């Protein structure tokens, strides 16, 4: 039979292959539709259903990312959305590769709270990110994720979050390492990290088409980062368990690296967790402060009000305490509003670990999310929706004179994010402490 098929000739073979692929596509599409009906849900508006139509969306997103215009692309996805589902769309390249884009706050709250166990990073995300972050908290699910979270949590207990002085201590240590001669500091690590992040973002955006992205400089950059980390990992692993136990009881000397070394003697475990922490903490405070100062420069009255609150609380010479930071509500509101407009993580994604749904609009059916579907949400796009918030920062801050949120949605979302972030309090405290110094 096989010889008879080969004897048909190239044209017939090509037609046969096409018919087989088309039949498989039709059958899988019908199966997906059946699964959706079984959930009692519907699809969000579909922008693409095959690779020929879907590929241009991914390429356009990659181009816009290179131009720093990804928000423009993301917002553009919803321009033709119907009133029944205005903030959620679907782009599929096959029945097994569905991408659901959303900027609906109810969807984000569902993913991060009420149906938290239905979503995770998924196998595809792990495959894309594991060369960089390995098996760390940002790339794993289930027990591996739980173990990573358990490793990180002790470093963010209340006593450590309240230790504001640590920021000043390590800032002075950093300043002492900068050459007084003014010579250029070796930027190899920073340049490597920047390149790895750039390529990693492209790999994530292009998703099923990530094989199109050249990875030579990406792999080289990862080797630079690993070479930088290696001596510190070796030093930690060289310490005997008794010394690690002693360090863990010290408020000043204990580090995250020591904490991991107590848990595992595997260098790869230390490498993966440290890489994840370096990524999580890279430039988040610098970016937030830069945007805050940028916005305040446009509103002198708000800057004056903020400065007066800080001066009346801590004066011109005293460093703020943790209690001072909590009492400066206008400072907190200013940073919250900055993070609304310029969130540190503007885009994120989750994979469905089982068949589930996202809530529909009032009076509309829920949206079906099947196992392995990818849900991409943008806090940057969502928190700039004028139907949720005023367009200008000044309007929100004027409302803070009466301690009033529009819809109180930002507070709800921020609370939801804490569910998945044991270290949330540290950057918040650092932002407030540094902003207090700047103002």
Coordinates of C-alpha atoms in Angstrom, one line a residue:
X1 CA 0.0 0.0 0.0
X2 CA 2.9 2.4 0.9
X3 CA 4.4 1.8 -2.6
X4 CA 1.1 2.5 -4.2
X5 CA 0.8 5.8 -2.4
X6 CA 4.4 6.7 -3.5
X7 CA 3.5 5.8 -7.1
X8 CA 0.8 8.5 -7.2
X9 CA 3.5 11.2 -7.8
X10 CA 4.4 14.5 -6.0
X11 CA 1.3 16.4 -6.9
X12 CA -1.1 13.7 -5.5
X13 CA 1.2 13.2 -2.4
X14 CA 1.1 17.0 -1.7
X15 CA -2.7 17.0 -2.1
X16 CA -3.0 14.0 0.2
X17 CA -0.8 15.6 2.9
X18 CA -2.8 18.8 2.6
X19 CA -6.1 16.9 3.0
X20 CA -4.7 15.0 6.1
X21 CA -3.6 18.3 7.7
X22 CA -6.8 20.0 6.9
X23 CA -8.8 17.1 8.3
X24 CA -6.8 17.1 11.4
X25 CA -7.3 20.8 11.8
X26 CA -11.1 20.5 11.3
X27 CA -11.4 17.6 13.8
X28 CA -9.3 19.4 16.4
X29 CA -11.3 22.6 15.9
X30 CA -14.6 20.7 16.4
X31 CA -13.2 19.0 19.5
X32 CA -12.2 22.4 21.0
X33 CA -15.7 23.8 20.2
X34 CA -17.2 20.7 22.0
X35 CA -15.0 21.3 25.0
X36 CA -16.0 25.0 25.2
X37 CA -19.7 24.0 25.0
X38 CA -19.2 21.4 27.7
X39 CA -18.0 24.2 30.0
X40 CA -21.1 26.2 29.3
X41 CA -18.9 29.1 28.1
X42 CA -18.0 30.9 24.9
X43 CA -14.9 32.2 23.1
X44 CA -13.9 35.8 23.4
X45 CA -13.8 37.6 20.1
X46 CA -11.4 35.7 17.8
X47 CA -8.8 37.7 15.8
X48 CA -7.0 34.7 14.2
X49 CA -7.6 31.0 14.0
X50 CA -4.6 29.7 12.0
X51 CA -0.9 30.4 11.6
X52 CA -1.2 32.4 8.4
X53 CA -3.5 34.9 10.0
X54 CA -1.9 34.7 13.5
X55 CA 1.8 35.1 12.6
X56 CA 1.4 38.8 11.6
X57 CA 0.1 39.6 15.1
X58 CA 3.1 38.0 16.7
X59 CA 5.5 39.7 14.3
X60 CA 3.8 43.1 14.8
X61 CA 4.1 42.7 18.6
X62 CA 7.8 41.9 18.3
X63 CA 8.4 45.0 16.1
X64 CA 6.4 47.2 18.5
X65 CA 8.4 45.8 21.4
X66 CA 11.6 46.8 19.6
X67 CA 10.2 50.3 19.2
X68 CA 9.0 50.6 22.8
X69 CA 5.4 50.7 21.5
X70 CA 4.1 47.4 22.8
X71 CA 1.3 49.2 24.7
X72 CA 0.1 50.6 21.4
X73 CA -0.1 47.1 19.9
X74 CA -1.9 45.7 23.0
X75 CA -4.5 48.5 23.1
X76 CA -5.1 48.1 19.4
X77 CA -6.3 44.5 19.8
X78 CA -9.5 45.7 21.4
X79 CA -10.4 48.5 19.0
X80 CA -13.1 46.4 17.2
X81 CA -14.2 44.4 20.2
X82 CA -18.0 44.2 20.7
X83 CA -19.8 45.7 23.7
X84 CA -20.4 42.2 25.1
X85 CA -16.7 41.5 25.5
X86 CA -14.8 44.8 25.1
X87 CA -11.6 43.9 26.9
X88 CA -10.7 40.3 26.0
X89 CA -9.7 38.8 22.6
X90 CA -8.3 35.5 21.3
X91 CA -5.5 34.8 18.9
X92 CA -5.0 31.2 17.9
X93 CA -2.6 29.6 15.5
X94 CA -4.2 26.1 15.9
X95 CA -6.7 24.4 18.1
X96 CA -3.9 23.5 20.5
X97 CA -2.3 27.0 20.6
X98 CA -4.9 29.5 21.9
X99 CA -3.7 32.9 23.3
X100 CA -6.3 34.9 25.2
X101 CA -5.4 38.6 25.8
X102 CA -7.2 40.5 28.5
X103 CA -7.2 43.8 30.3
X104 CA -10.3 43.1 32.4
X105 CA -9.7 43.5 36.1
X106 CA -12.2 40.8 37.0
X107 CA -10.1 38.3 34.9
X108 CA -6.9 39.2 36.7
X109 CA -8.5 38.9 40.1
X110 CA -9.9 35.5 39.0
X111 CA -6.5 34.3 37.9
X112 CA -4.7 35.5 41.0
X113 CA -7.3 34.7 43.6
X114 CA -10.5 32.7 43.2
X115 CA -9.1 30.3 40.6
X116 CA -5.5 30.6 41.5
X117 CA -5.0 26.8 41.4
X118 CA -6.4 26.6 37.8
X119 CA -3.5 28.6 36.4
X120 CA 0.3 28.4 36.4
X121 CA 3.3 29.1 34.2
X122 CA 2.8 25.9 32.2
X123 CA 5.2 23.8 30.2
X124 CA 5.6 26.2 27.3
X125 CA 6.7 29.1 29.5
X126 CA 9.1 26.8 31.4
X127 CA 10.6 25.7 28.1
X128 CA 11.0 29.3 26.9
X129 CA 12.4 30.7 30.2
X130 CA 14.4 27.8 31.7
X131 CA 17.7 28.6 29.9
X132 CA 17.7 31.9 31.8
X133 CA 15.8 31.2 35.1
X134 CA 16.1 27.4 35.3
X135 CA 13.7 25.8 37.7
X136 CA 13.1 28.8 39.9
X137 CA 9.9 30.3 41.3
X138 CA 9.1 32.2 38.1
X139 CA 9.2 29.1 35.8
X140 CA 7.6 26.3 37.8
X141 CA 4.3 25.1 39.2
X142 CA 3.2 22.6 41.8
X143 CA 5.7 21.3 44.3
X144 CA 8.7 23.0 42.7
X145 CA 7.0 26.3 42.9
X146 CA 5.9 25.7 46.5
X147 CA 9.5 24.8 47.4
X148 CA 10.9 27.9 45.8
X149 CA 8.3 30.1 47.6
X150 CA 9.3 28.4 50.9
X151 CA 12.9 29.3 50.2
X152 CA 12.2 33.0 49.6
X153 CA 9.6 33.6 52.3
X154 CA 12.0 33.7 55.3
X155 CA 13.9 36.6 53.7
X156 CA 10.8 38.7 53.7
X157 CA 9.5 38.3 57.3
X158 CA 8.2 41.4 59.0
X159 CA 11.4 42.1 60.8
X160 CA 13.4 42.2 57.6
X161 CA 10.9 44.3 55.7
X162 CA 11.0 46.8 58.6
X163 CA 14.8 47.0 58.4
X164 CA 15.0 50.3 56.5
X165 CA 18.6 50.9 57.5
X166 CA 19.8 48.0 55.4
X167 CA 19.2 50.1 52.2
X168 CA 21.4 52.9 53.4
X169 CA 24.1 50.4 54.6
X170 CA 24.4 48.7 51.2
X171 CA 24.1 51.9 49.3
X172 CA 27.2 53.1 51.1
X173 CA 28.9 49.8 50.4
X174 CA 28.1 50.3 46.7
X175 CA 29.4 53.9 46.7
X176 CA 32.7 52.8 48.2
X177 CA 33.2 50.4 45.3
X178 CA 32.9 53.1 42.6
X179 CA 36.4 54.3 41.6
X180 CA 37.2 57.8 42.9
X181 CA 39.3 58.4 39.8
X182 CA 36.1 58.5 37.7
X183 CA 37.2 55.7 35.5
X184 CA 34.4 53.6 33.8
X185 CA 33.2 50.7 35.8
X186 CA 33.1 47.3 34.1
X187 CA 29.7 47.0 32.5
X188 CA 30.0 43.4 31.3
X189 CA 27.4 42.0 33.7
X190 CA 24.9 44.8 33.1
X191 CA 25.2 44.6 29.4
X192 CA 24.8 40.8 29.4
X193 CA 21.7 41.0 31.6
X194 CA 20.2 43.7 29.4
X195 CA 20.8 41.6 26.3
X196 CA 19.4 38.4 27.9
X197 CA 16.3 40.3 29.0
X198 CA 15.8 41.8 25.5
X199 CA 16.0 38.5 23.7
X200 CA 14.0 36.7 26.4
X201 CA 11.2 39.2 25.9
X202 CA 11.3 38.5 22.1
X203 CA 11.2 34.8 22.7
X204 CA 8.2 35.2 25.0
X205 CA 6.3 37.5 22.6
X206 CA 6.9 35.3 19.5
X207 CA 5.9 32.3 21.6
X208 CA 5.2 29.5 19.0
X209 CA 7.4 31.2 16.5
X210 CA 10.4 31.7 18.9
X211 CA 12.6 29.6 16.7
X212 CA 12.8 32.7 14.5
X213 CA 14.9 34.5 17.2
X214 CA 18.7 34.3 17.0
X215 CA 20.0 33.1 20.3
X216 CA 23.8 33.3 20.0
X217 CA 24.2 36.6 22.0
X218 CA 21.5 35.3 24.4
X219 CA 23.4 32.2 25.3
X220 CA 26.6 34.1 25.6
X221 CA 25.0 36.6 28.0
X222 CA 23.7 33.8 30.2
X223 CA 27.2 32.4 30.4
X224 CA 28.5 35.8 31.5
X225 CA 25.9 36.0 34.3
X226 CA 26.7 32.4 35.4
X227 CA 30.4 33.2 35.5
X228 CA 29.7 36.2 37.7
X229 CA 27.6 34.2 40.1
X230 CA 29.8 31.1 40.3
X231 CA 32.4 32.3 42.9
X232 CA 29.6 33.5 45.3
X233 CA 27.8 30.2 45.0
X234 CA 31.0 28.3 45.6
X235 CA 31.7 30.4 48.7
X236 CA 28.3 29.7 50.1
X237 CA 28.5 25.9 49.5
X238 CA 32.0 25.9 51.1
X239 CA 30.5 26.9 54.4
X240 CA 29.7 24.0 56.8
X241 CA 26.1 23.5 57.9
X242 CA 26.9 24.7 61.4
X243 CA 28.2 28.1 60.0
X244 CA 25.1 28.4 57.8
X245 CA 22.8 27.7 60.8
X246 CA 24.7 30.4 62.7
X247 CA 24.4 32.9 59.9
X248 CA 20.6 32.2 59.6
X249 CA 20.2 33.5 63.1
X250 CA 22.0 36.8 62.4
X251 CA 19.9 39.8 61.4
X252 CA 22.8 41.6 59.7
X253 CA 24.8 38.7 58.1
X254 CA 22.2 36.4 56.8
X255 CA 21.6 36.5 53.0
X256 CA 19.2 34.8 50.6
X257 CA 22.2 32.8 49.2
X258 CA 23.0 31.4 52.7
X259 CA 19.3 30.5 53.1
X260 CA 19.3 28.5 49.9
X261 CA 22.6 26.8 50.7
X262 CA 21.0 25.5 53.9
X263 CA 18.3 23.9 51.8
X264 CA 20.3 22.5 49.0
X265 CA 24.0 21.7 48.2
X266 CA 23.2 21.6 44.4
X267 CA 24.9 24.5 42.6
X268 CA 22.2 24.6 40.0
X269 CA 19.5 25.2 42.6
X270 CA 21.4 28.1 44.0
X271 CA 22.1 29.4 40.5
X272 CA 18.4 29.3 39.4
X273 CA 17.0 30.9 42.6
X274 CA 19.6 33.7 42.6
X275 CA 19.0 34.4 38.9
X276 CA 15.3 34.8 39.6
X277 CA 15.9 37.2 42.4
X278 CA 18.3 39.3 40.3
X279 CA 15.7 39.5 37.6
X280 CA 12.9 40.4 40.1
X281 CA 14.8 43.2 41.7
X282 CA 16.5 44.6 38.6
X283 CA 15.7 48.3 38.0
X284 CA 12.2 48.1 39.6
X285 CA 12.9 50.8 42.2
X286 CA 15.0 52.9 39.8
X287 CA 12.2 52.8 37.2
X288 CA 9.5 53.6 39.7
X289 CA 11.4 56.6 41.1
X290 CA 12.3 57.8 37.7
X291 CA 8.7 57.9 36.6
X292 CA 7.5 59.4 39.9
X293 CA 10.0 62.3 39.5
X294 CA 9.1 62.7 35.8
X295 CA 5.4 63.0 36.7
X296 CA 6.0 65.3 39.7
X297 CA 8.0 67.6 37.6
X298 CA 4.8 68.3 35.6
X299 CA 2.8 69.1 38.8
X300 CA 4.7 71.5 41.1
X301 CA 1.7 71.8 43.5
X302 CA 1.6 68.1 44.1
X303 CA 5.4 68.0 44.5
X304 CA 5.1 70.8 47.1
X305 CA 2.4 68.9 49.0
X306 CA 4.5 65.7 49.0
X307 CA 7.6 67.5 50.1
X308 CA 5.8 69.3 53.0
X309 CA 4.4 65.9 54.2
X310 CA 7.9 64.4 54.2
X311 CA 9.5 67.4 55.9
X312 CA 6.8 67.6 58.6
X313 CA 7.3 63.9 59.4
X314 CA 11.1 63.4 59.3
X315 CA 12.6 66.8 58.8
X316 CA 15.6 67.6 56.7
X317 CA 18.3 65.5 58.4
X318 CA 16.7 62.4 60.0
X319 CA 16.3 59.2 58.0
X320 CA 12.7 57.9 57.9
X321 CA 11.7 54.8 60.0
X322 CA 9.4 52.1 58.9
X323 CA 6.6 53.7 61.0
X324 CA 7.3 57.1 59.3
X325 CA 6.8 55.6 55.9
X326 CA 3.5 54.0 56.9
X327 CA 2.2 57.3 58.3
X328 CA 3.1 59.4 55.1
X329 CA -0.1 58.6 53.3
X330 CA 0.4 61.1 50.5
X331 CA 3.8 59.6 49.7
X332 CA 2.1 56.1 49.6
X333 CA -0.6 57.5 47.3
X334 CA 1.9 59.1 45.0
X335 CA 3.9 55.9 44.6
X336 CA 0.7 53.9 44.1
X337 CA -0.4 56.2 41.3
X338 CA 3.0 56.0 39.7
X339 CA 2.8 52.2 39.8
X340 CA -0.7 52.4 38.3
X341 CA 0.6 54.4 35.3
X342 CA 4.0 52.6 35.1
X343 CA 3.7 49.1 36.7
X344 CA 7.0 47.4 37.2
X345 CA 5.6 44.3 35.5
X346 CA 3.5 45.7 32.7
X347 CA 2.7 42.3 31.0
X348 CA 2.3 38.9 32.5
X349 CA 0.8 35.5 31.5
X350 CA -0.6 32.3 33.0
X351 CA -1.3 28.9 31.4
X352 CA -4.5 27.1 32.2
X353 CA -3.6 23.9 34.1
X354 CA -7.1 22.5 33.6
X355 CA -10.3 23.5 31.8
X356 CA -11.7 26.6 33.4
X357 CA -13.4 29.9 32.7
X358 CA -13.0 33.6 33.2
X359 CA -16.1 35.8 34.2
X360 CA -18.0 37.4 31.4
X361 CA -19.5 40.8 31.3
X362 CA -22.8 41.3 33.3
X363 CA -25.5 39.3 31.5
X364 CA -22.9 37.6 29.3
X365 CA -21.6 34.0 29.4
X366 CA -18.2 33.2 30.9
X367 CA -15.2 32.9 28.6
X368 CA -13.8 29.4 28.1
X369 CA -10.1 28.7 28.9
X370 CA -9.0 25.2 28.1
X371 CA -6.1 23.3 29.5
X372 CA -2.8 24.7 28.1
X373 CA -4.4 27.9 26.8
X374 CA -2.2 31.0 27.5
X375 CA -3.9 34.0 29.2
X376 CA -1.9 37.2 28.7
X377 CA -2.9 40.2 30.8
X378 CA -1.5 43.7 30.9
X379 CA -1.6 45.8 34.0
X380 CA -0.1 48.7 32.0
X381 CA -3.1 48.7 29.6
X382 CA -5.7 47.8 32.2
X383 CA -4.6 50.5 34.7
X384 CA -4.8 53.2 32.0
X385 CA -8.4 52.5 31.0
X386 CA -10.2 55.8 31.3
X387 CA -13.4 54.1 32.2
X388 CA -11.7 52.9 35.4
X389 CA -9.5 55.9 36.1
X390 CA -9.1 59.5 35.1
X391 CA -6.5 60.0 32.4
X392 CA -4.3 62.3 34.3
X393 CA -2.2 61.6 37.4
X394 CA -3.1 64.9 39.0
X395 CA -6.8 64.1 39.1
X396 CA -6.2 61.0 41.1
X397 CA -3.8 62.7 43.5
X398 CA -6.3 65.5 44.1
X399 CA -8.8 62.8 45.1
X400 CA -6.3 61.6 47.6
X401 CA -6.8 64.7 49.6
X402 CA -10.0 63.0 50.6
X403 CA -8.3 59.6 50.6
X404 CA -10.7 58.4 47.9
X405 CA -10.0 55.9 45.1
X406 CA -12.1 55.8 41.9
X407 CA -13.7 52.4 42.2
X408 CA -11.0 51.3 44.7
X409 CA -9.9 48.9 42.0
X410 CA -6.2 49.6 42.2
X411 CA -6.2 48.6 45.9
X412 CA -8.1 45.4 45.1
X413 CA -5.6 44.4 42.3
X414 CA -2.6 45.3 44.4
X415 CA -3.9 43.1 47.2
X416 CA -4.5 40.3 44.8
X417 CA -0.9 40.4 43.5
X418 CA 0.4 40.0 47.1
X419 CA -1.0 36.4 47.0
X420 CA 1.8 35.4 44.7
X421 CA 4.6 37.6 45.9
X422 CA 6.0 37.0 49.4
X423 CA 8.5 39.8 48.9
X424 CA 6.1 42.6 48.0
X425 CA 6.8 44.7 51.1
X426 CA 10.5 45.1 50.5
X427 CA 10.3 47.1 47.2
X428 CA 7.4 49.1 48.6
X429 CA 9.5 50.1 51.6
X430 CA 12.5 50.8 49.5
X431 CA 10.5 53.0 47.1
X432 CA 9.1 55.0 50.0
X433 CA 12.4 55.4 51.7
X434 CA 14.2 56.5 48.6
X435 CA 11.4 58.8 47.5
X436 CA 11.5 60.4 51.0
X437 CA 15.3 61.1 50.5
X438 CA 14.8 62.5 47.0
X439 CA 11.9 64.8 47.9

